[in-house]
mmCIF file of C-alpha atoms in Angstrom:
data_model
loop_
_atom_site.group_PDB
_atom_site.id
_atom_site.type_symbol
_atom_site.label_atom_id
_atom_site.label_comp_id
_atom_site.label_asym_id
_atom_site.label_seq_id
_atom_site.Cartn_x
_atom_site.Cartn_y
_atom_site.Cartn_z
ATOM 1 C CA PHE K 12 4.561 -12.792 -16.221
ATOM 2 C CA GLY K 13 5.717 -14.144 -12.865
ATOM 3 C CA CYS K 14 6.013 -17.691 -14.230
ATOM 4 C CA ALA K 15 8.148 -16.519 -17.144
ATOM 5 C CA CYS K 16 10.506 -14.629 -14.824
ATOM 6 C CA GLY K 17 10.656 -17.348 -12.196
ATOM 7 C CA LEU K 18 8.851 -15.280 -9.528
ATOM 8 C CA SER K 19 6.692 -17.028 -6.975
ATOM 9 C CA ASP K 20 2.969 -16.262 -6.946
ATOM 10 C CA VAL K 21 3.321 -14.360 -3.679
ATOM 11 C CA MET K 22 6.088 -12.121 -5.005
ATOM 12 C CA THR K 23 4.161 -11.500 -8.217
ATOM 13 C CA GLY K 24 1.080 -10.552 -6.236
ATOM 14 C CA LEU K 25 2.947 -8.288 -3.848
ATOM 15 C CA SER K 26 5.006 -6.437 -6.401
ATOM 16 C CA ILE K 27 3.727 -6.462 -9.967
ATOM 17 C CA VAL K 28 -0.007 -6.563 -9.295
ATOM 18 C CA ALA K 29 0.289 -4.078 -6.425
ATOM 19 C CA LEU K 30 2.341 -1.737 -8.577
ATOM 20 C CA GLY K 31 -0.136 -2.017 -11.428
ATOM 21 C CA THR K 32 -3.089 -1.127 -9.228
ATOM 22 C CA SER K 33 -1.300 1.643 -7.316
ATOM 23 C CA LEU K 34 0.642 3.377 -10.080
ATOM 24 C CA PRO K 35 -2.305 5.396 -11.482
ATOM 25 C CA ASP K 36 -3.158 6.513 -7.945
ATOM 26 C CA THR K 37 0.442 7.593 -7.456
ATOM 27 C CA PHE K 38 0.272 9.930 -10.448
ATOM 28 C CA ALA K 39 -3.091 11.303 -9.293
ATOM 29 C CA SER K 40 -1.645 11.929 -5.832
ATOM 30 C CA ARG K 41 1.381 13.666 -7.334
ATOM 31 C CA MET K 42 -0.866 15.995 -9.303
ATOM 32 C CA ALA K 43 -2.921 16.695 -6.165
ATOM 33 C CA ALA K 44 0.244 17.464 -4.193
ATOM 34 C CA LEU K 45 1.560 19.819 -6.881
ATOM 35 C CA SER K 46 -1.710 21.718 -7.264
ATOM 36 C CA SER K 47 -2.456 22.202 -3.560
ATOM 37 C CA ASP K 48 -0.879 24.226 -0.777
ATOM 38 C CA THR K 49 -1.033 21.217 1.518
ATOM 39 C CA ALA K 50 -0.586 17.543 0.827
ATOM 40 C CA ASP K 51 -3.855 16.541 2.473
ATOM 41 C CA ALA K 52 -5.576 15.515 -0.770
ATOM 42 C CA ALA K 53 -2.541 13.541 -1.921
ATOM 43 C CA ILE K 54 -2.153 11.710 1.386
ATOM 44 C CA GLY K 55 -5.879 10.994 1.531
ATOM 45 C CA ASN K 56 -5.795 9.596 -1.991
ATOM 46 C CA ILE K 57 -2.765 7.400 -1.301
ATOM 47 C CA MET K 58 -4.112 5.998 1.959
ATOM 48 C CA GLY K 59 -7.642 5.570 0.635
ATOM 49 C CA SER K 60 -6.635 3.842 -2.572
ATOM 50 C CA ASN K 61 -4.257 1.436 -0.843
ATOM 51 C CA CYS K 62 -6.829 0.553 1.814
ATOM 52 C CA CYS K 63 -9.411 0.040 -0.922
ATOM 53 C CA ASN K 64 -7.016 -2.204 -2.852
ATOM 54 C CA VAL K 65 -6.355 -4.318 0.241
ATOM 55 C CA PHE K 66 -9.995 -4.601 1.283
ATOM 56 C CA LEU K 67 -11.262 -5.333 -2.227
ATOM 57 C CA GLY K 68 -8.351 -7.647 -3.017
ATOM 58 C CA LEU K 69 -9.095 -9.717 0.064
ATOM 59 C CA GLY K 70 -12.850 -9.226 0.351
ATOM 60 C CA ILE K 71 -14.066 -9.958 -3.161
ATOM 61 C CA PRO K 72 -12.263 -13.316 -3.570
ATOM 62 C CA TRP K 73 -13.397 -14.337 -0.081
ATOM 63 C CA ALA K 74 -17.019 -13.389 -0.836
ATOM 64 C CA ILE K 75 -16.951 -15.292 -4.145
ATOM 65 C CA ALA K 76 -15.504 -18.401 -2.487
ATOM 66 C CA ALA K 77 -17.968 -18.203 0.407
ATOM 67 C CA SER K 78 -20.896 -17.853 -2.018
ATOM 68 C CA TYR K 79 -19.622 -20.763 -4.108
ATOM 69 C CA TYR K 80 -19.397 -23.109 -1.132
ATOM 70 C CA GLU K 81 -22.722 -21.884 0.252
ATOM 71 C CA ALA K 82 -24.403 -22.727 -3.069
ATOM 72 C CA LYS K 83 -22.926 -26.240 -2.846
ATOM 73 C CA SER K 84 -24.085 -26.500 0.813
ATOM 74 C CA GLU K 85 -20.520 -27.218 1.905
ATOM 75 C CA PRO K 86 -18.620 -25.538 4.722
ATOM 76 C CA PHE K 87 -16.136 -22.873 3.712
ATOM 77 C CA PHE K 88 -12.795 -22.962 5.495
ATOM 78 C CA SER K 89 -10.397 -20.106 4.948
ATOM 79 C CA GLN K 90 -6.793 -20.780 5.902
ATOM 80 C CA SER K 91 -5.199 -17.535 6.950
ATOM 81 C CA GLY K 92 -1.596 -18.710 6.615
ATOM 82 C CA SER K 93 0.626 -15.684 7.005
ATOM 83 C CA LEU K 94 -2.148 -13.140 6.411
ATOM 84 C CA GLY K 95 -2.226 -12.040 10.049
ATOM 85 C CA PHE K 96 1.509 -11.378 10.041
ATOM 86 C CA SER K 97 1.331 -9.455 6.751
ATOM 87 C CA LEU K 98 -1.533 -7.293 7.996
ATOM 88 C CA MET K 99 0.305 -6.585 11.252
ATOM 89 C CA ILE K 100 3.439 -5.521 9.336
ATOM 90 C CA TYR K 101 1.312 -3.398 6.963
ATOM 91 C CA PHE K 102 -0.357 -1.668 9.917
ATOM 92 C CA ILE K 103 2.932 -0.995 11.718
ATOM 93 C CA LEU K 104 4.619 0.399 8.604
ATOM 94 C CA ALA K 105 1.553 2.520 7.783
ATOM 95 C CA VAL K 106 1.673 4.019 11.285
ATOM 96 C CA VAL K 107 5.402 4.733 10.834
ATOM 97 C CA ALA K 108 4.738 6.401 7.455
ATOM 98 C CA ILE K 109 1.939 8.537 8.924
ATOM 99 C CA ALA K 110 4.185 9.480 11.855
ATOM 100 C CA LEU K 111 6.867 10.562 9.367
ATOM 101 C CA LEU K 112 4.331 12.674 7.486
ATOM 102 C CA MET K 113 3.159 14.276 10.728
ATOM 103 C CA TRP K 114 6.756 14.974 11.705
ATOM 104 C CA ARG K 115 7.330 16.620 8.321
ATOM 105 C CA ARG K 116 4.279 18.840 8.805
ATOM 106 C CA TYR K 117 4.584 19.795 12.475
ATOM 107 C CA GLY K 118 8.240 19.170 13.300
ATOM 108 C CA ALA K 119 9.987 20.280 10.127
ATOM 109 C CA GLY K 120 7.338 22.679 8.836
ATOM 110 C CA GLY K 121 6.943 21.022 5.449
ATOM 111 C CA GLU K 122 4.563 18.804 3.593
ATOM 112 C CA LEU K 123 5.796 16.300 1.054
ATOM 113 C CA GLY K 124 8.590 18.460 -0.270
ATOM 114 C CA ALA K 125 11.732 19.753 1.384
ATOM 115 C CA VAL K 126 14.073 22.720 1.206
ATOM 116 C CA THR K 127 16.854 20.930 -0.651
ATOM 117 C CA ARG K 128 16.891 18.139 -3.218
ATOM 118 C CA ASN K 129 18.909 15.964 -0.823
ATOM 119 C CA GLU K 130 16.115 16.198 1.751
ATOM 120 C CA GLN K 131 13.517 15.369 -0.896
ATOM 121 C CA TYR K 132 15.412 12.332 -2.141
ATOM 122 C CA GLY K 133 16.251 11.230 1.398
ATOM 123 C CA TYR K 134 12.642 11.419 2.504
ATOM 124 C CA GLY K 135 11.482 9.620 -0.642
ATOM 125 C CA ALA K 136 14.120 6.945 -0.083
ATOM 126 C CA LEU K 137 12.927 6.503 3.502
ATOM 127 C CA LEU K 138 9.328 5.933 2.394
ATOM 128 C CA GLY K 139 10.567 3.632 -0.384
ATOM 129 C CA ALA K 140 12.564 1.690 2.203
ATOM 130 C CA LEU K 141 9.381 1.167 4.240
ATOM 131 C CA TRP K 142 7.721 -0.310 1.154
ATOM 132 C CA LEU K 143 10.699 -2.574 0.451
ATOM 133 C CA LEU K 144 10.706 -3.669 4.087
ATOM 134 C CA PHE K 145 7.062 -4.673 3.716
ATOM 135 C CA LEU K 146 7.869 -6.703 0.600
ATOM 136 C CA LEU K 147 10.794 -8.444 2.285
ATOM 137 C CA LEU K 148 8.903 -9.326 5.449
#
């Protein structure tokens, strides 16, 4: 799909594949948030599924490549490229998102929702902006 649209492999991986693996978890988290008094289950599901996607998405290909080169008795060199920078940005933005959630709970007295629709959309836009910032960096 990325080749047909003229997207680079990196952009395809960061957006379309990430969206495809996270979208079902998003709906499950929404249902958990709607059916619970607190958003703990929804937040746990979101954080857990995204961490799992990152660790499996990086770990399984690395393990396969390492096993392949080990079977050929050749050294396996993994070039990190910009992986360190991406992980640092992911960590920083995750901390910011968790801080926002904690502020909503303890500072504003709410969970994921808000009193007015404008607050709900504003808060959703802020979290969406963090995601877009990650994609752009």
